[in-house]
Each structure stands twice: as structure tokens, then as C-alpha cells.
XYZ file of C-alpha atoms in Angstrom:
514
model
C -16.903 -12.982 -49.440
C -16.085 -15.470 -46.839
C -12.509 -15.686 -48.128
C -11.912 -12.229 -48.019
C -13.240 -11.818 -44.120
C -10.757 -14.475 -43.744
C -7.670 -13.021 -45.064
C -8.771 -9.519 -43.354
C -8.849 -11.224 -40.019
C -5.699 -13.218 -40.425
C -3.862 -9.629 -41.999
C -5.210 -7.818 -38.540
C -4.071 -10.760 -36.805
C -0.071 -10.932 -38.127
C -0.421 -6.970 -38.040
C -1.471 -7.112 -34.402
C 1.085 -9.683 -33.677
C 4.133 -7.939 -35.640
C 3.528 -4.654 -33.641
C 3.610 -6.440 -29.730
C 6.586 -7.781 -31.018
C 8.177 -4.750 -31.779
C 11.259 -4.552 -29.219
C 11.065 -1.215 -27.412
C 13.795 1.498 -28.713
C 15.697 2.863 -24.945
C 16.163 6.473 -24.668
C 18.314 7.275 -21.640
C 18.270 10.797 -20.245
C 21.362 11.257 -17.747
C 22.491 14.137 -15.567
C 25.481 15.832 -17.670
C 27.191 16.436 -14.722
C 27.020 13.097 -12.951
C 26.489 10.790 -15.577
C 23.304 9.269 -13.783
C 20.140 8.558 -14.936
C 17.335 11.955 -14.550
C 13.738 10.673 -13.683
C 10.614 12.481 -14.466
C 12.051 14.047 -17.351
C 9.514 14.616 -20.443
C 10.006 14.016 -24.444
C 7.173 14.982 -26.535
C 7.140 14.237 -29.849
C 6.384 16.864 -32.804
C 2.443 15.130 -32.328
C 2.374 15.791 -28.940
C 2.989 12.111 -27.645
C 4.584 12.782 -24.050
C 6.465 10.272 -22.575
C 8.323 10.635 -19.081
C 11.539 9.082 -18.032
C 11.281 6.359 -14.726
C 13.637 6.316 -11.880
C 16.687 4.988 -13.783
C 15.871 7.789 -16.577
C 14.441 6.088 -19.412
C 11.502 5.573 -21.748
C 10.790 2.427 -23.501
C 9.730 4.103 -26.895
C 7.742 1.908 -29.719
C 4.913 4.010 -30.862
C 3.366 2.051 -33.745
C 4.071 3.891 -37.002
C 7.227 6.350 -35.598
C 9.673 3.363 -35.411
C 12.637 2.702 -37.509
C 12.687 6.250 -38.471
C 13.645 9.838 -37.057
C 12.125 11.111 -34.543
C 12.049 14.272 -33.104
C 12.100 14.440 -29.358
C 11.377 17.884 -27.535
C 13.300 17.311 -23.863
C 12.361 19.353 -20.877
C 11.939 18.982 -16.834
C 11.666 21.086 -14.218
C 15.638 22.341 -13.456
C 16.983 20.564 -15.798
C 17.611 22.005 -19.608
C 18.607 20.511 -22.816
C 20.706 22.485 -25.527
C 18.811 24.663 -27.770
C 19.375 24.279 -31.570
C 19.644 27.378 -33.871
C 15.622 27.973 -34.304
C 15.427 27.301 -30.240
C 13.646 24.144 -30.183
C 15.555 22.006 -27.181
C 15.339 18.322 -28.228
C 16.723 15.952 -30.752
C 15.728 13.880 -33.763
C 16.595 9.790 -32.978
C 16.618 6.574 -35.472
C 13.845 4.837 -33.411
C 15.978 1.942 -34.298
C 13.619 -1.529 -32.233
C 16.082 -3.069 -29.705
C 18.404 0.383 -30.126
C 19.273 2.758 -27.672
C 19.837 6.470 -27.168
C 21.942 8.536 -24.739
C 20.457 12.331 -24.080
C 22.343 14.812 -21.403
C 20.545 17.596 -19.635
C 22.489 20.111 -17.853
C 20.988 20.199 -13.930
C 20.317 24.284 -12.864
C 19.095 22.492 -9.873
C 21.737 22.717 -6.594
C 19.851 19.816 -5.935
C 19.988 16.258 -7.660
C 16.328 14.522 -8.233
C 17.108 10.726 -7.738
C 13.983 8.665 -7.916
C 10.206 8.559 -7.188
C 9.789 6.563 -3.741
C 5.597 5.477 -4.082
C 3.537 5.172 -6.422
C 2.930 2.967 -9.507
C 5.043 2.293 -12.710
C 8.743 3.453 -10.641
C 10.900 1.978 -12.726
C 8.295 0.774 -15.556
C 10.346 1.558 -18.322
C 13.590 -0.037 -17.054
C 11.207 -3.583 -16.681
C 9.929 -3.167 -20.635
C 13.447 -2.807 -21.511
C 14.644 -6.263 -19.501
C 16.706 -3.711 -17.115
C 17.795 -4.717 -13.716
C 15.930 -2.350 -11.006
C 17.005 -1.765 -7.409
C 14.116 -1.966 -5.456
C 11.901 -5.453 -4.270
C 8.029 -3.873 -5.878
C 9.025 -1.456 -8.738
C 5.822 -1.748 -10.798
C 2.853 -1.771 -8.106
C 3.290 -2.281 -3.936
C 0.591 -1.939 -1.610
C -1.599 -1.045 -4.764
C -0.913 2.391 -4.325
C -1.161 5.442 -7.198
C -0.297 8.308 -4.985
C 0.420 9.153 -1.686
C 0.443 12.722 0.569
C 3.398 13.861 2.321
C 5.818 11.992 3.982
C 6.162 11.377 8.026
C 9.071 9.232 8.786
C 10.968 8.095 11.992
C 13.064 5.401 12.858
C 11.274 3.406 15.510
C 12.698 0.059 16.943
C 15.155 -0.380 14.764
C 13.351 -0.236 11.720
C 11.946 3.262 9.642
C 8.438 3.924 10.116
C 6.834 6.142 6.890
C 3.566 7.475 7.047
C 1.413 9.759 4.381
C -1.685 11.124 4.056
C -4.682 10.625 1.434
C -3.641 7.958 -0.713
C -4.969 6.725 -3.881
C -5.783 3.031 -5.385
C -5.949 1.863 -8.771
C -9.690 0.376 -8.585
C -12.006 3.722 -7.686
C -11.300 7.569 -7.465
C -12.133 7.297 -3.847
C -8.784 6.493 -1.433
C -7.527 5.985 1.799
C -8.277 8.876 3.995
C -7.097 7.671 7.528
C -3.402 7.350 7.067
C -1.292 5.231 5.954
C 1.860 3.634 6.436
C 4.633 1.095 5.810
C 8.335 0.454 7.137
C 11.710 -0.198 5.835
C 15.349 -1.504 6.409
C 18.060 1.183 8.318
C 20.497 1.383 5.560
C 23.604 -1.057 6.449
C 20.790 -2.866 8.367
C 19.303 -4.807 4.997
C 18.005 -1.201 3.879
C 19.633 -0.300 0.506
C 21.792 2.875 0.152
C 19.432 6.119 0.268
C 21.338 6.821 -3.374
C 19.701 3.747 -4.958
C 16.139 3.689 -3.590
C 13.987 2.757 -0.406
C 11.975 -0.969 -0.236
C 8.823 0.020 1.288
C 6.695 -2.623 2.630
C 3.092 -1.340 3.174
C 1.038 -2.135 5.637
C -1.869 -3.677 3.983
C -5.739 -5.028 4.379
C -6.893 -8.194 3.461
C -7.013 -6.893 -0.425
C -3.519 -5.828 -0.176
C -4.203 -2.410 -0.125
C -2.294 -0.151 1.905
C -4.877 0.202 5.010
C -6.163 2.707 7.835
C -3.181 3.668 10.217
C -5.251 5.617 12.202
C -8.564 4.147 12.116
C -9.999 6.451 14.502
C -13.727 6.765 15.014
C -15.917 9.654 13.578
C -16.546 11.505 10.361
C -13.909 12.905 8.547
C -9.741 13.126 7.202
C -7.340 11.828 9.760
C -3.621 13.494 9.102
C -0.730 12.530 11.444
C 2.377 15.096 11.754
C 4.635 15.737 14.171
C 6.072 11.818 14.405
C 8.114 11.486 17.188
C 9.627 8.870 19.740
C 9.859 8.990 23.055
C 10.006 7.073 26.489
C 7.018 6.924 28.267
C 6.623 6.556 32.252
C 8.083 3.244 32.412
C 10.855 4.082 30.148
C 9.247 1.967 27.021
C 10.127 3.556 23.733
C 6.951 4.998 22.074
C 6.093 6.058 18.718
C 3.388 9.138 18.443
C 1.690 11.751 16.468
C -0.379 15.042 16.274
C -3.179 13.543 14.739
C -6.105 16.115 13.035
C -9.675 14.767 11.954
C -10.594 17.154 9.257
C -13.931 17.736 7.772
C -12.277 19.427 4.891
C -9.126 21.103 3.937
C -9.464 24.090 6.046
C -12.129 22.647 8.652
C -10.540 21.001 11.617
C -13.324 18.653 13.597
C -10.693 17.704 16.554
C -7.214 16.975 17.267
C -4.678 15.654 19.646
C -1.912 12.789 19.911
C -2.054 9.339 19.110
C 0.175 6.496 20.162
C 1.320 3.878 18.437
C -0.077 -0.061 19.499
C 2.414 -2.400 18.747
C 0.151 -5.471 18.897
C -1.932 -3.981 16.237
C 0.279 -1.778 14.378
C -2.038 1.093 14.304
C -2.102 3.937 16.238
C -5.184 4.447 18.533
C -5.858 7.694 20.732
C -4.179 8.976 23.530
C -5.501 12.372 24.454
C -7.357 15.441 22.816
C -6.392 18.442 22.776
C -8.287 21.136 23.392
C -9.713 23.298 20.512
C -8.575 26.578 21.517
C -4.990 25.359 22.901
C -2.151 27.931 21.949
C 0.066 25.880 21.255
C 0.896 21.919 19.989
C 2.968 19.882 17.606
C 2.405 20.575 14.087
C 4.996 19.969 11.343
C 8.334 18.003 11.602
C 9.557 16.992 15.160
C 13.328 17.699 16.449
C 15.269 16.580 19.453
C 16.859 20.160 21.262
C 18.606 19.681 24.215
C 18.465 23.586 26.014
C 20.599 24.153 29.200
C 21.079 20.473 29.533
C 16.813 19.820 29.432
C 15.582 18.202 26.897
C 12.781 19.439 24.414
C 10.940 18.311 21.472
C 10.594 21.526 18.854
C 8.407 21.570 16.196
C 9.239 22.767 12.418
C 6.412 24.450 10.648
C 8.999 25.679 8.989
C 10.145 27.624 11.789
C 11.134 25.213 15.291
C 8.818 27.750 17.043
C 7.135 25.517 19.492
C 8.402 23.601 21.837
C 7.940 21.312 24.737
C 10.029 18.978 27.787
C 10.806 16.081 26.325
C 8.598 14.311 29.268
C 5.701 11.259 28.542
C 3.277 13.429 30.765
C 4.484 16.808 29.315
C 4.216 15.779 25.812
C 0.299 15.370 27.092
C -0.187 18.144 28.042
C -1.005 21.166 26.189
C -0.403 23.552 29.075
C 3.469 22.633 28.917
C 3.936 24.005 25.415
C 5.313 26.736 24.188
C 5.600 29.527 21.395
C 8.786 31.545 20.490
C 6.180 34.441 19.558
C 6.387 38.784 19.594
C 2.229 37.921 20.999
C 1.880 38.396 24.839
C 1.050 36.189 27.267
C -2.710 35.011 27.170
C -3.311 36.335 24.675
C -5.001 34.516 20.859
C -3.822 35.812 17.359
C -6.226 38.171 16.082
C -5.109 39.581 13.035
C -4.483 43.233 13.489
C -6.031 43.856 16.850
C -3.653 41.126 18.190
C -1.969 42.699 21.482
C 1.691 42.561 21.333
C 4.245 41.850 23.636
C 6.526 45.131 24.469
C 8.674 46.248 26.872
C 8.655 49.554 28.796
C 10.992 51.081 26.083
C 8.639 49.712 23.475
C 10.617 47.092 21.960
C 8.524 43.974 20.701
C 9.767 40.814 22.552
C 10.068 37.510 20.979
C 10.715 35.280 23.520
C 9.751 31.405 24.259
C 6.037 31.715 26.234
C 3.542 30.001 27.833
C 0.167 30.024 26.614
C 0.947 32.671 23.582
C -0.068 32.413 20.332
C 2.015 30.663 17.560
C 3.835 33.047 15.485
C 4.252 32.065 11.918
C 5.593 34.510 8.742
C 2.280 34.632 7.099
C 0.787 35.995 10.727
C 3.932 37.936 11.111
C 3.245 39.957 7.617
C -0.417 40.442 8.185
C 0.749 41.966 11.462
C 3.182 44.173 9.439
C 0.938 44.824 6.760
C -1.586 45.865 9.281
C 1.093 48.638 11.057
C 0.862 46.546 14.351
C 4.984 46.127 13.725
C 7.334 47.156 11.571
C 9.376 45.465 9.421
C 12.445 45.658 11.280
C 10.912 43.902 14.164
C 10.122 41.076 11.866
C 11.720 37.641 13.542
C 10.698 35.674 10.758
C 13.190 37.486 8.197
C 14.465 35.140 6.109
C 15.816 36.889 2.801
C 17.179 35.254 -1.317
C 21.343 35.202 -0.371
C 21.385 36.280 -4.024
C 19.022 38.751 -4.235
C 17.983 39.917 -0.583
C 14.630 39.613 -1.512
C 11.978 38.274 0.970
C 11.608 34.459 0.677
C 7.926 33.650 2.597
C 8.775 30.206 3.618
C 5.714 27.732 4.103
C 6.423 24.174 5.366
C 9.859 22.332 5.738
C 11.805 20.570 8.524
C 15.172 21.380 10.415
C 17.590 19.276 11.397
C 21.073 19.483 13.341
C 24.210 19.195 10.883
C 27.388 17.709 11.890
C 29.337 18.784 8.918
C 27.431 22.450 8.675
C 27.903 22.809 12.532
C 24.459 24.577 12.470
C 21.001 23.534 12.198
C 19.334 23.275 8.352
C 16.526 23.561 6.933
C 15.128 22.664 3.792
C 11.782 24.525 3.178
C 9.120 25.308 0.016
C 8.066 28.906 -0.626
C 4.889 29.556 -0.313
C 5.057 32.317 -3.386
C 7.697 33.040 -5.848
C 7.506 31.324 -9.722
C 5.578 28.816 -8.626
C 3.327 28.627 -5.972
C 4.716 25.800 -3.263
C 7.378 24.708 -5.885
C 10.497 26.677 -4.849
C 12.661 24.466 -2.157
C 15.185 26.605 -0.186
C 18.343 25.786 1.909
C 18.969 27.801 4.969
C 20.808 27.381 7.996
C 21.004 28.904 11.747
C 22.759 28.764 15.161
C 19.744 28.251 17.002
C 16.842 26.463 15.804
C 14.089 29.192 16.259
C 16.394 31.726 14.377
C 16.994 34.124 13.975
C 17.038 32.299 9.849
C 18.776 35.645 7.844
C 19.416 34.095 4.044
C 18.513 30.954 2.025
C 19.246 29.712 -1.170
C 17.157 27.788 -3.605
C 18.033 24.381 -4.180
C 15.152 23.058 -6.344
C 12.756 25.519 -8.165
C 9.609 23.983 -10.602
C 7.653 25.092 -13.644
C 4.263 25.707 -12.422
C 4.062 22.789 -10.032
C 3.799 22.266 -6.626
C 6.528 19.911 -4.350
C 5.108 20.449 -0.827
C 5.640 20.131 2.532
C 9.757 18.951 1.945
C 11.237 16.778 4.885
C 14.737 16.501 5.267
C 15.703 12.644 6.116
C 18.467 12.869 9.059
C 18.593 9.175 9.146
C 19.827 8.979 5.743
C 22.994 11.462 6.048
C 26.332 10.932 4.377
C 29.966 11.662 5.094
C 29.179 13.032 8.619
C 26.319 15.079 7.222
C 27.652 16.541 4.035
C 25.195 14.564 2.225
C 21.765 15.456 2.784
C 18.555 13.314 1.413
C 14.873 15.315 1.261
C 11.566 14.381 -0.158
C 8.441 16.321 -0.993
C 5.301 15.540 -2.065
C 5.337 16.604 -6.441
C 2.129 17.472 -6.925
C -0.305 19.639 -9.479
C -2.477 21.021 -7.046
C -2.190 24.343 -6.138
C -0.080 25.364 -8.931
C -1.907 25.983 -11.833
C -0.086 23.190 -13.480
C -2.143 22.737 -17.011
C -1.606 18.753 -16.583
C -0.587 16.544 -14.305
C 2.528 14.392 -15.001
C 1.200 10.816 -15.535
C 2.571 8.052 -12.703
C 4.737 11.076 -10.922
C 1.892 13.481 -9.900
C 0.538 13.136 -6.237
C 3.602 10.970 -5.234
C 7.205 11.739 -3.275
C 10.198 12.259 -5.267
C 13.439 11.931 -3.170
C 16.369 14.445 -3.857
C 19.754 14.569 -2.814
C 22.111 18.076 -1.472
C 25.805 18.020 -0.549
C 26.466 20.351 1.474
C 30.147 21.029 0.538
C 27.961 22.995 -2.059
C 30.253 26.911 -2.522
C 26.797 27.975 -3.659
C 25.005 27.273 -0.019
C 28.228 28.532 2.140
C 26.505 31.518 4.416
C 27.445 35.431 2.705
C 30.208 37.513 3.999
C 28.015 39.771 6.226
C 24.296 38.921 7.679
C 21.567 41.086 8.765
C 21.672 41.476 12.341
C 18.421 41.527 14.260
C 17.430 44.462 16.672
C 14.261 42.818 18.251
C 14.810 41.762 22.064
C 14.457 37.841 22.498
């Protein structure tokens, strides 16, 4: 009896050993068109094993008992497709050969090219089990983050400042809820090309998790937006924020701006705002420059608020304004909101003091509710293939040396899947009017919310365009959540030069007075 335990434990043991030796088999998935590698792209196996590509696009395959044999592979990801054989299944059967490799292409119906995740953990995990090189300084775990909440970036002092919101560690279910943040290298400055990948070094607590950015006292969420820089009374470059402290996801407790302390590196309070204040950064910040005065806009998607460019202006929430069809003194009410018209009639969007922010959910309750019609819609932003209505959500703009215009990039708040359709669009003036878009990046039932366009990352005088959004399950009905990727920001890439994003022949013109 003894003998026989012995020999069963020394059998499990060279078992045991014989399968961690097993040299992973490399499948590489690559963009057809471009030859590079295609993260975040899934094979499943006829027994349901699913296995996602990392940054570089592979997947580090040695599933005890499926190698050295074929394998079927099913390949899919969102707007990118594999070739369908004759009974429709799109994947192929590989010799799981250990130490082998594998070369699948996918054909992109993105305009857009996905490039690599930029937080999270396990980046380029598959690339390190295969002894690949890897481009960026933490690729496995940095800052002990799992997941972070869109993206706030600015450069600030010579160096990019990123900030998120919730963000999730490896050792409880229970996060960060206060902000958090890290910097990293211009590129040409010791950054590394925005093609490659961005080294992100975390701000971090004693534990070397990422910590509190905005430690600010009270119950509740704190969520920064807005990021901007600007020079204060004495001239001094400063870094600041719309902050909100949120009770939940709907229920704001207070908000305001922050500043940024440079001898702590966190960003205390510098004034709250009132509750009831029209108007006050929310979104992306943009530098306009209006009859020689310069403003700050805000992007929401729409640049429809505004304010001087001035320390003490920025302050205060009496300076701001709405590009709005709501009159004067007046608070959104749904349907019994009064309206701003002129003797003949005519609604009136114009740029207002104390009005009420106008944005294209509001705008089609409004309509909806017969308070205005649909030709008096601002907000009219319509599918350059279709001419259907595209209901944009959240986004930035930015001014485009190569376009000549300013450009958006913006998620859809409806369509085939709820906050996963990314749009293009582009106008003269940033609050519009914004006549046509075109879809750059659509997913399958999953979310990618609250896109930001990267200005400090353009190429070739602006041709090339890098945006991020945060790839997430929520919202979207997804039926699972794609392991390491889900609840992080995925960074894409646009050129511009694009025939598919050039403006059409004729636009809409707009009849409402401004």
C-alpha cells in the first residue's frame, strides 16, 4: 500500500511538472490591413475556453490536454471580422504545436485602429509568457491597479498629467473613490511615441497603490472633469478641475473647482459653486480665442459653455455662459421651460448669461414636448451616410490644423449599442452648428464611454489623431465582461486623410437666429 501512494505521488508529481513545462503555443492576431498586432480580440475554443489577445495581439495558448493537436479557434472582436468558412463558423483549426506559433488576420470595419489598453493589469501578459519584448516600463501590474474610469489629461509643466475616476485594486472589491492620477513623458521629451504605448507612473500611497488625488473632506464620490491650465493673478501656471462629490451616480452632494498643490501633489479646494448655478465646466476643456479674448469652452459633447480665460473669472460662476435657445434667468424645466424668441417668433440661440445649459437630450424633450420644432433644433447633428439622427452623449473637441476646423470625437448615447458607437464630426465654430458625423468605432453590446481626443499626441500637423475611452460592460447589456480589458481605457488611433470622414457635398443649413 505504501508503495503504491508512493508511485501515485511521484506520477502526480512528473505529471504536474511535465505540464508547467509545457512551452506556450503563440497565436498572433494582426490587422489585415496594417500588418500590426489587434488587442482585445477573443478565440474561444469549440469548449468554450475564451482567451483574449494583449496589446501586441497575442495569446499564449497551452491548455493542458488541447496541445499538440488541432484546435479549433472561433475569432471575433468588436469591428474587426474574420473570414467565414462554408457552414459560417469564423475561426480556424491550429496544430497547438508547444514553442509554435500562429499568424491570424482580421479585416478592421473600424475607420478607426484599436492600438493598446493604457491601465490596467495583464497589458501585455501574453507577450511576457511568450519571452516577447514589450514597450512599456510596468506591463504586467503598475500602481496595483485593475481598472480605472475615464480619462482627464493635460499637459502641465512640462510633463502630462492623467487623471480617472473610481479605480479598482487587486486585494478587495472596494476601490479608490477620490480620484486618481499619475503623469508621463511629452513624447520626444523621454515619452514614447503615442503609436507604441504611454509609461504611466502612478501616484501612489505607502502600499503602492494608486492614492486619493482629491482627498477632499466629506461623505461621498469625488470626480474631477473639466482639467484645465491656466495663469493665475500672479501669472503662475495652474492646474484645475470641476470637481463633484457625489453621493451616488445621479445624486450630486456639492461641487466646484479645485486647484492643484504642487508641494503635495494633490489637489485641495478652491471655491464652491453654488448648487443652483446655470452654468460651469463640465466635460473636456478647450482654449477659444473669440474677437481676440480669450475663453475656456467646455465639451459635453457640445463646447456650449464658456467663460474669460481670467484666474478670477474662472471663479466665478456669474461669468459663465450657455450657447442655449432658454432665456435669460431663466432654469430648464422640461416642457414648461420659457424660451427665448424674438418679436417675429424665431427661437434664439445665442451665448447668455445666467441661462440654462442646453444639451440634445434637453433639446429633444423640448421637441418632443411641442415647446420647438424640429427645425429649430441647434443640436442637429445627423449619420453622413444615412441622415439619420445621431444623439451624441459625451466627447471632446479639439482645433485641427490639418482639418482646418474643429473635431470632435463623441459616443452615442443610443444606436446598436448603448454608449458604444464613437462618431467623427467636425465644425467651423466650436458650438456648431455640428450638421453630419461619421462613425469611426462601433461595439457589440458594450459600452466605450466618455471618448477624449488627445491633442497633445497629434501627428503630421494633425492628420493623425489619438482618442481613448473608457471600454466598459456597464450600461450595455454586455452578457460578460471581457477579463483584464473591462473597466479600463483602450487608446485608438484616426487619420484624418480618411475619404470616408471628408464633409458631404451639400450640408443642412440652419434657419434658427444665433
Amino acid at each position: 500500500m505504501r508503495f503504491c501512494c508512493v508511485s501515485l505521488v511521484l506520477g502526480w508529481l512528473l505529471a504536474t511538472s511535465a505540464t508547467a513545462q509545457v512551452t506556450p503555443f503563440a497565436i498572433e492576431v494582426v490587422d489585415a490591413q496594417t500588418g500590426r498586432g489587434v488587442p482585445m480580440v477573443e478565440l474561444r475554443t469549440v469548449n468554450g475556453i475564451r482567451l483574449f489577445t494583449d496589446s501586441a495581439g497575442l495569446v499564449a495558448f497551452d491548455e493542458p490536454g488541447l496541445m499538440d493537436r488541432d484546435v479549433f479557434f472561433h475569432v471575433s472582436s468588436h469591428g474587426y471580422e474574420f473570414p467565414a468558412d462554408g457552414f459560417g463558423f469564423r475561426g480556424k483549426a491550429l496544430h497547438t504545436t508547444p514553442g509554435g506559433q500562429a499568424r491570424l488576420q482580421v479585416h478592421r470595419l473600424n475607420i478607426a485602429q484599436r492600438l493598446y489598453r493604457i491601465t490596467g493589469q495583464g497589458i501585455y501578459r501574453d507577450s511576457l509568457r511568450l519571452g516577447r519584448s514589450v514597450p512599456i516600463e510596468q506591463p504586467a501590474l503598475n500602481g496595483r491597479v485593475l481598472g480605472q474610469d475615464s480619462t482627464q489629461a493635460v499637459v502641465y509643466r512640462d510633463r502630462i498629467y492623467w487623471l480617472w475616476g473610481d479605480t479598482q485594486r487587486e486585494s478587495y472589491p472596494l476601490g479608490l473613490f477620490k480620484t486618481s492620477g499619475a503623469t508621463s513623458e511629452l513624447p520626444g521629451r523621454g515619452g514614447l511615441d503615442p503609436s507604441v504605448g504611454v509609461n504611466l507612473h502612478y501616484f501612489v500611497d505607502e502600499k503602492g497603490f494608486s492614492r486619493p488625488m482629491a482627498p477632499l473632506e466629506g461623505e461621498g464620490l469625488i470626480w474631477l472633469d473639466a482639467l484645465m491650465v491656466l495663469p493665475d493673478e500672479t501669472g503662475r501656471q495652474r492646474m484645475i478641475a470641476h470637481y463633484s462629490r457625489m453621493k451616488s451616480l445621479e445624486q450630486r452632494l456639492e461641487h466646484g473647482l479645485v486647484v492643484f498643490d504642487d508641494a503635495q501633489q494633490t489637489f485641495r479646494k478652491l471655491v464652491k459653486f453654488p448648487d443652483d448655478a446655470a452654468a460651469y465646466p463640465r466635460g473636456h476643456a478647450l482654449s477659444v480665442t473669440v474677437d481676440g479674448q480669450p475663453y475656456i469652452y467646455f465639451a459635453s459633447p457640445y463646447p456650449l459653455i464658456r467663460v474669460p480665460a481670467r484666474w478670477a473669472d474662472v471663479q466665478n460662476p456669474t461669468r459663465y455662459e450657455a450657447f442655449t435657445c432658454v432665456a435669460p434667468g431663466q432654469a430648464y424645466e422640461g416642457k414648461n421651460t420659457r424660451l427665448d424668441r424674438d418679436e417675429h417668433g424665431r427661437l434664439c440661440w445665442s451665448w447668455k448669461a445666467n441661462a440654462a445649459y442646453m444639451d440634445a437630450m434637453r433639446q429633444r424633450e423640448l421637441i418632443q414636448a411641442g415647446a420647438m420644432s424640429a427645425d429649430e433644433a441647434w443640436l442637429n447633428t445627423r449619420d453622413v451616410e444615412s441622415g439619420e439622427p445621431v444623439l451624441l452623449h459625451s466627447g471632446s473637441v479639439r482645433w485641427n490644423a490639418y482639418r482646418q476646423a474643429w473635431v470632435m470625437i463623441a459616443v452615442q448615447i443610443e444606436g446598436s449599442s448603448m454608449l458604444g458607437e464613437v462618431w467623427f464630426a467636425q465644425a467651423n465654430q466650436p458650438e456648431g452648428p455640428w450638421p453630419w458625423a461619421r462613425k469611426v468605432v462601433s461595439h457589440d453590446r458594450y459600452s466605450f464611454y466618455n471618448p477624449v481626443h488627445h491633442a497633445f499626441f497629434d501627428q503630421e500637423g494633425g492628420r493623425v489623431i489619438y482618442f481613448e475611452g473608457t471600454y466598459s460592460a456597464a450600461f450595455s447589456g454586455a452578457p460578460a465582461p471581457t477579463p483584464r480589458y473591462d473597466y479600463n481605457q483602450i487608446m485608438y488611433r484616426l487619420d484624418l486623410a480618411d475619404p470616408r470622414l471628408n464633409p458631404p457635398a451639400t450640408q443642412p443649413q440652419h434657419d434658427a437666429n444665433r
